[in-house]
mmCIF file of C-alpha atoms and ligand atoms in Angstrom:
data_model
loop_
_atom_site.group_PDB
_atom_site.id
_atom_site.type_symbol
_atom_site.label_atom_id
_atom_site.label_comp_id
_atom_site.label_asym_id
_atom_site.label_seq_id
_atom_site.Cartn_x
_atom_site.Cartn_y
_atom_site.Cartn_z
ATOM 1 C CA MET S 389 14.358 -5.563 -3.399
ATOM 2 C CA ASN S 390 11.669 -7.859 -4.752
ATOM 3 C CA TYR S 391 8.190 -7.657 -3.284
ATOM 4 C CA SER S 392 5.371 -9.887 -4.422
ATOM 5 C CA LYS S 393 3.465 -8.133 -7.189
ATOM 6 C CA ILE S 394 0.354 -8.132 -5.001
ATOM 7 C CA ILE S 395 0.945 -6.818 -1.482
ATOM 8 C CA ALA S 396 -1.374 -7.613 1.434
ATOM 9 C CA GLY S 397 -2.412 -4.460 3.299
ATOM 10 C CA THR S 398 -3.144 -4.997 6.979
ATOM 11 C CA MET S 399 -4.805 -1.687 7.851
ATOM 12 C CA THR S 400 -8.175 -3.286 8.518
ATOM 13 C CA TRP S 401 -7.041 -6.621 9.951
ATOM 14 C CA GLY S 402 -7.297 -5.325 13.517
ATOM 15 C CA VAL S 403 -9.458 -2.866 15.411
ATOM 16 C CA TRP S 404 -9.685 -0.445 12.472
ATOM 17 C CA GLY S 405 -11.697 -3.010 10.571
ATOM 18 C CA LYS S 406 -12.391 -6.708 10.754
ATOM 19 C CA LYS S 407 -10.969 -7.281 14.286
ATOM 20 C CA LEU S 408 -9.515 -10.625 13.223
ATOM 21 C CA SER S 409 -8.599 -13.089 15.960
ATOM 22 C CA LYS S 410 -5.084 -14.514 16.087
ATOM 23 C CA THR S 411 -6.325 -17.718 14.440
ATOM 24 C CA GLU S 412 -8.003 -15.732 11.664
ATOM 25 C CA MET S 413 -4.814 -13.728 11.111
ATOM 26 C CA ILE S 414 -2.688 -16.897 10.934
ATOM 27 C CA LYS S 415 -5.121 -18.268 8.360
ATOM 28 C CA ARG S 416 -4.793 -15.136 6.225
ATOM 29 C CA ILE S 417 -1.003 -14.986 6.518
ATOM 30 C CA ASN S 418 -0.703 -18.583 5.320
ATOM 31 C CA HIS S 419 -3.386 -18.145 2.676
ATOM 32 C CA CYS S 420 -1.565 -15.142 1.228
ATOM 33 C CA ILE S 421 1.725 -17.058 1.143
ATOM 34 C CA GLU S 422 0.089 -20.080 -0.529
ATOM 35 C CA ASN S 423 -1.167 -17.693 -3.220
ATOM 36 C CA GLY S 424 2.188 -16.011 -3.785
ATOM 37 C CA ILE S 425 1.402 -12.879 -1.773
ATOM 38 C CA THR S 426 4.546 -12.632 0.318
ATOM 39 C CA ALA S 427 4.688 -8.884 1.014
ATOM 40 C CA PHE S 428 2.708 -7.484 3.955
ATOM 41 C CA ASP S 429 2.056 -3.764 4.303
ATOM 42 C CA HIS S 430 1.890 -2.280 7.798
ATOM 43 C CA ALA S 431 2.109 1.084 9.509
ATOM 44 C CA ASP S 432 2.904 1.845 13.130
ATOM 45 C CA ILE S 433 -0.458 3.652 13.474
ATOM 46 C CA TYR S 434 -2.767 0.890 12.197
ATOM 47 C CA GLY S 435 -5.369 0.038 14.795
ATOM 48 C CA ASP S 436 -4.209 2.968 16.918
ATOM 49 C CA TYR S 437 -0.742 1.383 17.193
ATOM 50 C CA THR S 438 -2.124 -2.122 17.944
ATOM 51 C CA THR S 439 -2.345 -4.022 14.635
ATOM 52 C CA GLU S 440 1.373 -4.614 14.105
ATOM 53 C CA ALA S 441 1.616 -6.392 17.465
ATOM 54 C CA GLU S 442 -1.459 -8.528 16.738
ATOM 55 C CA PHE S 443 -0.059 -9.458 13.333
ATOM 56 C CA GLY S 444 3.375 -10.149 14.884
ATOM 57 C CA SER S 445 1.961 -12.535 17.394
ATOM 58 C CA ALA S 446 0.017 -14.351 14.630
ATOM 59 C CA PHE S 447 3.099 -14.406 12.394
ATOM 60 C CA ALA S 448 5.201 -15.932 15.183
ATOM 61 C CA GLU S 449 2.756 -18.840 15.429
ATOM 62 C CA SER S 450 2.070 -19.176 11.705
ATOM 63 C CA GLY S 451 5.143 -21.250 10.933
ATOM 64 C CA ALA S 452 5.898 -18.893 8.039
ATOM 65 C CA ASN S 453 9.516 -18.498 6.996
ATOM 66 C CA ARG S 454 10.523 -14.863 7.542
ATOM 67 C CA SER S 455 13.209 -14.908 4.865
ATOM 68 C CA SER S 456 10.663 -15.614 2.126
ATOM 69 C CA LEU S 457 8.449 -12.708 3.217
ATOM 70 C CA GLN S 458 8.705 -8.946 2.891
ATOM 71 C CA PHE S 459 7.557 -6.718 5.748
ATOM 72 C CA ILE S 460 6.831 -3.082 4.923
ATOM 73 C CA SER S 461 6.050 -0.512 7.592
ATOM 74 C CA LYS S 462 5.618 3.226 7.839
ATOM 75 C CA CYS S 463 6.468 5.910 10.346
ATOM 76 C CA GLY S 464 5.989 9.593 10.985
ATOM 77 C CA ILE S 465 2.307 10.123 11.741
ATOM 78 C CA GLN S 466 1.672 11.055 15.345
ATOM 79 C CA TYR S 467 -1.900 9.884 15.588
ATOM 80 C CA LEU S 468 -4.445 11.062 18.111
ATOM 81 C CA GLY S 469 -5.907 8.022 19.766
ATOM 82 C CA LYS S 470 -6.274 6.172 23.025
ATOM 83 C CA THR S 471 -2.617 5.163 23.011
ATOM 84 C CA ARG S 472 -1.316 8.682 22.198
ATOM 85 C CA HIS S 473 -3.632 10.739 24.413
ATOM 86 C CA TYR S 474 -0.673 12.994 25.217
ATOM 87 C CA ASN S 475 -0.627 14.407 21.641
ATOM 88 C CA LYS S 476 -2.416 17.763 21.358
ATOM 89 C CA VAL S 477 -2.926 17.501 17.599
ATOM 90 C CA LYS S 478 -2.397 14.919 14.883
ATOM 91 C CA HIS S 479 0.960 15.754 13.328
ATOM 92 C CA TYR S 480 4.054 14.374 11.573
ATOM 93 C CA ASP S 481 7.365 13.781 13.316
ATOM 94 C CA TYR S 482 10.455 13.091 11.217
ATOM 95 C CA SER S 483 13.074 13.769 13.850
ATOM 96 C CA LYS S 484 15.929 11.255 13.900
ATOM 97 C CA ALA S 485 14.947 9.961 17.326
ATOM 98 C CA TYR S 486 11.301 9.496 16.360
ATOM 99 C CA ILE S 487 12.011 7.659 13.092
ATOM 100 C CA ILE S 488 14.395 5.293 14.861
ATOM 101 C CA ALA S 489 12.089 4.717 17.828
ATOM 102 C CA SER S 490 9.144 4.055 15.509
ATOM 103 C CA ALA S 491 11.086 1.549 13.381
ATOM 104 C CA GLU S 492 12.352 -0.226 16.489
ATOM 105 C CA ALA S 493 8.801 -0.435 17.874
ATOM 106 C CA SER S 494 7.623 -1.930 14.561
ATOM 107 C CA LEU S 495 10.373 -4.579 14.778
ATOM 108 C CA LYS S 496 9.370 -5.477 18.308
ATOM 109 C CA HIS S 497 5.663 -5.626 17.476
ATOM 110 C CA LEU S 498 6.105 -7.594 14.261
ATOM 111 C CA LYS S 499 8.500 -10.000 16.001
ATOM 112 C CA THR S 500 11.121 -9.607 13.344
ATOM 113 C CA GLU S 501 14.791 -8.661 13.264
ATOM 114 C CA TYR S 502 14.429 -6.382 10.249
ATOM 115 C CA LEU S 503 11.984 -4.509 8.021
ATOM 116 C CA ASP S 504 12.386 -4.984 4.287
ATOM 117 C CA LEU S 505 11.096 -1.478 3.685
ATOM 118 C CA LEU S 506 10.381 1.526 5.893
ATOM 119 C CA LEU S 507 8.283 4.336 4.412
ATOM 120 C CA LEU S 508 7.787 7.931 5.499
ATOM 121 C CA HIS S 509 3.996 7.762 5.742
ATOM 122 C CA ARG S 510 3.068 11.295 4.641
ATOM 123 C CA PRO S 511 5.150 14.282 3.541
ATOM 124 C CA SER S 512 5.616 16.878 6.263
ATOM 125 C CA PRO S 513 6.150 20.572 5.559
ATOM 126 C CA LEU S 514 8.796 20.472 8.310
ATOM 127 C CA MET S 515 10.740 17.386 7.186
ATOM 128 C CA GLU S 516 14.495 17.811 6.707
ATOM 129 C CA ALA S 517 16.314 15.553 4.291
ATOM 130 C CA GLU S 518 19.607 15.531 6.234
ATOM 131 C CA VAL S 519 17.901 14.442 9.464
ATOM 132 C CA ILE S 520 15.921 11.713 7.704
ATOM 133 C CA ALA S 521 19.088 10.497 5.977
ATOM 134 C CA GLU S 522 20.878 10.205 9.338
ATOM 135 C CA ALA S 523 18.058 8.098 10.770
ATOM 136 C CA PHE S 524 17.943 5.852 7.687
ATOM 137 C CA SER S 525 21.694 5.439 7.692
ATOM 138 C CA GLN S 526 21.755 4.330 11.330
ATOM 139 C CA LEU S 527 18.870 1.880 10.870
ATOM 140 C CA LYS S 528 20.531 0.414 7.779
ATOM 141 C CA LYS S 529 23.959 0.079 9.407
ATOM 142 C CA GLN S 530 22.367 -1.759 12.318
ATOM 143 C CA GLY S 531 20.602 -4.134 9.922
ATOM 144 C CA LYS S 532 17.196 -3.061 11.194
ATOM 145 C CA VAL S 533 15.858 -1.796 7.860
ATOM 146 C CA ARG S 534 16.939 -3.009 4.424
ATOM 147 C CA ALA S 535 15.426 -0.304 2.204
ATOM 148 C CA PHE S 536 13.694 3.043 2.568
ATOM 149 C CA GLY S 537 10.916 4.794 0.753
ATOM 150 C CA VAL S 538 8.108 7.290 0.998
ATOM 151 C CA SER S 539 4.353 7.352 0.735
ATOM 152 C CA ASN S 540 2.053 9.992 -0.727
ATOM 153 C CA PHE S 541 5.039 12.071 -1.910
ATOM 154 C CA THR S 542 5.049 14.271 -5.007
ATOM 155 C CA PRO S 543 8.069 14.219 -7.349
ATOM 156 C CA SER S 544 9.460 17.442 -5.825
ATOM 157 C CA GLN S 545 9.095 16.047 -2.314
ATOM 158 C CA MET S 546 10.937 12.917 -3.469
ATOM 159 C CA ASP S 547 13.698 15.085 -4.948
ATOM 160 C CA LEU S 548 14.065 16.797 -1.596
ATOM 161 C CA ILE S 549 14.689 13.494 0.210
ATOM 162 C CA ARG S 550 16.717 11.918 -2.614
ATOM 163 C CA LYS S 551 19.266 14.698 -2.437
ATOM 164 C CA GLU S 552 20.471 13.089 0.821
ATOM 165 C CA THR S 553 19.426 9.435 0.677
ATOM 166 C CA GLU S 554 18.156 6.689 -1.592
ATOM 167 C CA VAL S 555 14.384 6.379 -2.003
ATOM 168 C CA SER S 556 13.433 2.957 -3.358
ATOM 169 C CA ALA S 557 9.616 3.099 -3.295
ATOM 170 C CA ASN S 558 6.658 5.467 -3.197
ATOM 171 C CA GLN S 559 3.302 4.140 -2.019
ATOM 172 C CA ILE S 560 0.589 6.360 -3.462
ATOM 173 C CA GLU S 561 -3.165 6.347 -3.669
ATOM 174 C CA PHE S 562 -3.860 4.989 -7.121
ATOM 175 C CA SER S 563 -6.816 3.284 -8.748
ATOM 176 C CA LEU S 564 -9.192 3.695 -11.665
ATOM 177 C CA THR S 565 -11.191 6.263 -9.702
ATOM 178 C CA GLN S 566 -8.085 8.038 -8.343
ATOM 179 C CA HIS S 567 -5.709 8.081 -11.282
ATOM 180 C CA THR S 568 -4.211 11.574 -11.119
ATOM 181 C CA ALA S 569 -0.728 9.992 -10.805
ATOM 182 C CA ILE S 570 -1.012 9.060 -14.487
ATOM 183 C CA HIS S 571 -1.343 12.707 -15.470
ATOM 184 C CA ASP S 572 0.599 14.716 -12.882
ATOM 185 C CA GLY S 573 4.017 13.193 -13.543
ATOM 186 C CA THR S 574 4.190 11.049 -10.395
ATOM 187 C CA LEU S 575 4.259 7.690 -12.185
ATOM 188 C CA ASP S 576 6.586 8.999 -14.918
ATOM 189 C CA TYR S 577 8.966 10.204 -12.223
ATOM 190 C CA LEU S 578 8.956 6.798 -10.497
ATOM 191 C CA THR S 579 9.630 4.958 -13.771
ATOM 192 C CA THR S 580 12.356 7.388 -14.839
ATOM 193 C CA ASN S 581 14.135 7.069 -11.493
ATOM 194 C CA ASN S 582 13.630 3.323 -11.073
ATOM 195 C CA ILE S 583 11.572 3.780 -7.903
ATOM 196 C CA GLN S 584 9.027 1.089 -7.058
ATOM 197 C CA ALA S 585 5.426 2.310 -7.368
ATOM 198 C CA MET S 586 2.947 0.840 -4.901
ATOM 199 C CA ALA S 587 -0.781 1.639 -4.993
ATOM 200 C CA TRP S 588 -2.949 1.861 -1.905
ATOM 201 C CA SER S 589 -6.743 1.571 -2.180
ATOM 202 C CA PRO S 590 -6.279 -0.025 -5.612
ATOM 203 C CA LEU S 591 -10.027 -0.635 -6.010
ATOM 204 C CA GLY S 592 -10.781 3.035 -5.411
ATOM 205 C CA THR S 593 -14.399 3.890 -4.656
ATOM 206 C CA VAL S 594 -15.970 1.295 -6.951
ATOM 207 C CA PHE S 595 -17.356 -0.836 -4.103
ATOM 208 C CA LYS S 596 -17.817 2.082 -1.724
ATOM 209 C CA GLU S 597 -20.104 4.431 -3.679
ATOM 210 C CA ASP S 598 -23.187 4.254 -5.847
ATOM 211 C CA THR S 599 -22.905 7.282 -8.139
ATOM 212 C CA GLU S 600 -23.550 7.717 -11.839
ATOM 213 C CA GLN S 601 -19.812 7.366 -12.459
ATOM 214 C CA ILE S 602 -19.582 4.127 -10.485
ATOM 215 C CA ARG S 603 -22.622 2.687 -12.281
ATOM 216 C CA ARG S 604 -20.945 3.530 -15.612
ATOM 217 C CA ILE S 605 -17.715 1.832 -14.529
ATOM 218 C CA ARG S 606 -19.503 -1.263 -13.245
ATOM 219 C CA LYS S 607 -21.491 -1.580 -16.471
ATOM 220 C CA GLN S 608 -18.230 -1.504 -18.446
ATOM 221 C CA LEU S 609 -16.526 -3.979 -16.109
ATOM 222 C CA ASP S 610 -19.552 -6.232 -16.278
ATOM 223 C CA GLU S 611 -19.270 -6.317 -20.078
ATOM 224 C CA LEU S 612 -15.656 -7.499 -19.789
ATOM 225 C CA THR S 613 -15.993 -10.076 -17.026
ATOM 226 C CA HIS S 614 -17.031 -12.792 -19.477
ATOM 227 C CA LYS S 615 -14.235 -12.070 -21.980
ATOM 228 C CA TYR S 616 -11.537 -12.303 -19.297
ATOM 229 C CA ASN S 617 -13.341 -14.824 -17.082
ATOM 230 C CA ALA S 618 -12.620 -12.382 -14.289
ATOM 231 C CA THR S 619 -14.475 -10.603 -11.500
ATOM 232 C CA GLU S 620 -14.902 -6.822 -11.330
ATOM 233 C CA ASP S 621 -12.234 -6.462 -8.623
ATOM 234 C CA GLN S 622 -9.814 -8.528 -10.726
ATOM 235 C CA LEU S 623 -10.399 -6.267 -13.738
ATOM 236 C CA LEU S 624 -9.759 -3.178 -11.613
ATOM 237 C CA LEU S 625 -6.413 -4.633 -10.487
ATOM 238 C CA ALA S 626 -5.571 -5.772 -14.030
ATOM 239 C CA TRP S 627 -6.240 -2.207 -15.233
ATOM 240 C CA LEU S 628 -3.692 -0.925 -12.742
ATOM 241 C CA LEU S 629 -1.146 -3.685 -13.484
ATOM 242 C CA LYS S 630 -1.193 -2.836 -17.200
ATOM 243 C CA HIS S 631 0.527 0.504 -16.540
ATOM 244 C CA PRO S 632 4.237 0.385 -17.473
ATOM 245 C CA ALA S 633 5.312 1.743 -14.062
ATOM 246 C CA ALA S 634 5.006 -1.875 -12.778
ATOM 247 C CA ILE S 635 2.739 -0.760 -9.962
ATOM 248 C CA HIS S 636 2.365 -3.141 -7.025
ATOM 249 C CA PRO S 637 -1.220 -2.960 -5.676
ATOM 250 C CA VAL S 638 -1.590 -3.010 -1.883
ATOM 251 C CA ILE S 639 -4.882 -4.843 -1.479
ATOM 252 C CA GLY S 640 -7.079 -4.283 1.539
ATOM 253 C CA THR S 641 -9.395 -7.261 1.458
ATOM 254 C CA THR S 642 -9.484 -9.706 4.342
ATOM 255 C CA ASN S 643 -11.690 -12.099 2.387
ATOM 256 C CA LEU S 644 -9.876 -15.341 1.489
ATOM 257 C CA ASP S 645 -11.526 -15.761 -1.938
ATOM 258 C CA ARG S 646 -10.810 -12.153 -2.859
ATOM 259 C CA MET S 647 -7.174 -12.608 -1.836
ATOM 260 C CA THR S 648 -6.951 -15.627 -4.144
ATOM 261 C CA ASN S 649 -8.600 -13.655 -6.954
ATOM 262 C CA ALA S 650 -6.249 -10.731 -6.465
ATOM 263 C CA ALA S 651 -3.217 -13.017 -6.690
ATOM 264 C CA LYS S 652 -4.529 -14.416 -9.996
ATOM 265 C CA THR S 653 -4.808 -10.981 -11.634
ATOM 266 C CA VAL S 654 -1.099 -10.985 -12.455
ATOM 267 C CA ALA S 655 -2.006 -13.380 -15.287
ATOM 268 C CA ILE S 656 -4.636 -11.080 -16.810
ATOM 269 C CA ASP S 657 -3.352 -8.916 -19.657
ATOM 270 C CA LEU S 658 -6.030 -6.455 -20.728
ATOM 271 C CA ASP S 659 -6.196 -5.675 -24.430
ATOM 272 C CA LEU S 660 -5.145 -2.128 -25.250
ATOM 273 C CA GLU S 661 -8.612 -0.972 -26.209
ATOM 274 C CA ASP S 662 -10.214 -2.603 -23.183
ATOM 275 C CA TRP S 663 -7.831 -0.603 -20.962
ATOM 276 C CA PHE S 664 -9.067 2.592 -22.635
ATOM 277 C CA LEU S 665 -12.709 1.494 -22.497
ATOM 278 C CA ILE S 666 -12.339 1.169 -18.711
ATOM 279 C CA LEU S 667 -10.605 4.578 -18.469
ATOM 280 C CA VAL S 668 -13.330 6.192 -20.549
ATOM 281 C CA SER S 669 -16.044 4.625 -18.386
ATOM 282 C CA CYS S 670 -14.417 6.355 -15.398
ATOM 283 C CA GLN S 671 -13.847 9.719 -17.084
ATOM 284 C CA GLY S 672 -17.237 9.845 -18.752
ATOM 285 C CA HIS S 673 -15.683 11.110 -21.985
ATOM 286 C CA LYS S 674 -13.304 9.841 -24.646
ATOM 287 C CA VAL S 675 -9.607 10.718 -24.575
ATOM 288 C CA PRO S 676 -8.714 13.864 -26.544
HETATM 289 N N1 NAP D 1331 0.225 4.646 2.462
HETATM 290 C C1 NAP D 1331 -0.947 5.125 2.839
HETATM 291 O O1 NAP D 1331 -1.101 6.322 3.134
HETATM 292 C C2 NAP D 1331 -2.114 4.190 2.895
HETATM 293 C C3 NAP D 1331 -3.415 4.699 3.081
HETATM 294 C C4 NAP D 1331 -4.481 3.793 3.109
HETATM 295 C C5 NAP D 1331 -4.243 2.431 2.960
HETATM 296 N N2 NAP D 1331 -2.956 1.956 2.804
HETATM 297 C C6 NAP D 1331 -2.667 0.521 2.609
HETATM 298 O O2 NAP D 1331 -3.454 0.046 1.526
HETATM 299 C C7 NAP D 1331 -4.182 -1.118 1.932
HETATM 300 C C8 NAP D 1331 -5.407 -1.268 1.101
HETATM 301 O O3 NAP D 1331 -6.277 -0.159 1.239
HETATM 302 P P1 NAP D 1331 -7.845 -0.346 1.009
HETATM 303 O O4 NAP D 1331 -8.396 -1.232 2.064
HETATM 304 O O5 NAP D 1331 -8.452 0.994 0.860
HETATM 305 O O6 NAP D 1331 -7.798 -1.149 -0.405
HETATM 306 P P2 NAP D 1331 -8.815 -1.762 -1.438
HETATM 307 O O7 NAP D 1331 -8.275 -3.113 -1.793
HETATM 308 O O8 NAP D 1331 -9.007 -0.771 -2.535
HETATM 309 O O9 NAP D 1331 -10.208 -1.897 -0.691
HETATM 310 C C9 NAP D 1331 -10.482 -2.974 0.171
HETATM 311 C C10 NAP D 1331 -11.929 -2.864 0.617
HETATM 312 O O10 NAP D 1331 -12.776 -3.157 -0.478
HETATM 313 C C11 NAP D 1331 -13.610 -4.242 -0.130
HETATM 314 N N3 NAP D 1331 -13.784 -5.080 -1.331
HETATM 315 C C12 NAP D 1331 -12.819 -5.698 -2.035
HETATM 316 N N4 NAP D 1331 -13.346 -6.370 -3.095
HETATM 317 C C13 NAP D 1331 -14.660 -6.148 -3.037
HETATM 318 C C14 NAP D 1331 -15.744 -6.567 -3.843
HETATM 319 N N5 NAP D 1331 -15.559 -7.349 -4.916
HETATM 320 N N6 NAP D 1331 -16.968 -6.164 -3.509
HETATM 321 C C15 NAP D 1331 -17.169 -5.393 -2.436
HETATM 322 N N7 NAP D 1331 -16.186 -4.957 -1.610
HETATM 323 C C16 NAP D 1331 -14.941 -5.333 -1.919
HETATM 324 C C17 NAP D 1331 -12.914 -4.984 0.967
HETATM 325 O O11 NAP D 1331 -13.839 -5.678 1.790
HETATM 326 P P3 NAP D 1331 -13.530 -7.205 2.272
HETATM 327 O O12 NAP D 1331 -12.404 -7.125 3.267
HETATM 328 O O13 NAP D 1331 -14.806 -7.622 2.875
HETATM 329 O O14 NAP D 1331 -13.165 -7.968 1.035
HETATM 330 C C18 NAP D 1331 -12.231 -3.853 1.709
HETATM 331 O O15 NAP D 1331 -13.138 -3.235 2.607
HETATM 332 C C19 NAP D 1331 -4.381 -0.917 3.432
HETATM 333 O O16 NAP D 1331 -4.620 -2.137 4.110
HETATM 334 C C20 NAP D 1331 -3.042 -0.327 3.824
HETATM 335 O O17 NAP D 1331 -2.089 -1.368 3.993
HETATM 336 C C21 NAP D 1331 -1.902 2.829 2.758
#
């Protein structure tokens, strides 16, 4: 399955963030497509189970051609919110019935016949590979989901699921400021097993915090902006894209200019030493 290299994350398009109107969503859908961002990342829970439906209604009026887009969604988190007041505690449900019901609800909300990719949102201590495989198999046979994957899974958790069914992607938290996946074997595992790596929160905490570490990073980025004729957020994405795991960043911005900038980062190839300069600015010390 081919997803655009940059994926548009929709977590904050609705009530969990910018509360975009239908017109504003249509504008962003078309803007993404015009800039080559054709993959849209969803989850059943976004906006307390409301954002998929808002996006779906905007998509239906956008005039966009479904077959040239990729819709990703996630299932499994039973969220405590207004719409799930009957839950006693936030938990994960990977029963066959729940996975299927969640995927079918995503299809209805997104106004689409199929999902390109369905992810298990978070690993559950109680998940059973055989049960998950049965749900995936039924959804695939019925043409409702084309490919399956996981999110926030470790290599051993992926092994557990892969013993029963194919896992084609893992969406993990990965950025300059959260780069443990480089060291703990997660990205090596994905490359070795030909599993698509996707990175959520690809800008990390750079625009969210003002610590000594962040000031160090921003000073380094600032020194490189002129050389690459790029903004700080573009350099952060370019740093991530340089990794050989062919990571697809899931960007969270709702800002049209930043979406355009993000799409352009695929053309930025950081020099080897610049990649390490940026890493060192984050770590605060040179590599061993
Ligand atoms: N699988 C999972 O468990 C999981 C978990 C979390 C998220 N996700 C997915 O990942 C997507 C992205 O997550 P994220 O929103 O944390 O990603 P992000 O792209 O790292 O962060 C986006 C945030 O940074 C701001 N921003 C971007 N560029 C900026 C700049 N130059 N200066 C200042 N602020 C800037 C954006 O504000 P503006 O909108 O104003 O630009 C937005 O609030 C989500 O939408 C969701 O689809 C998945």
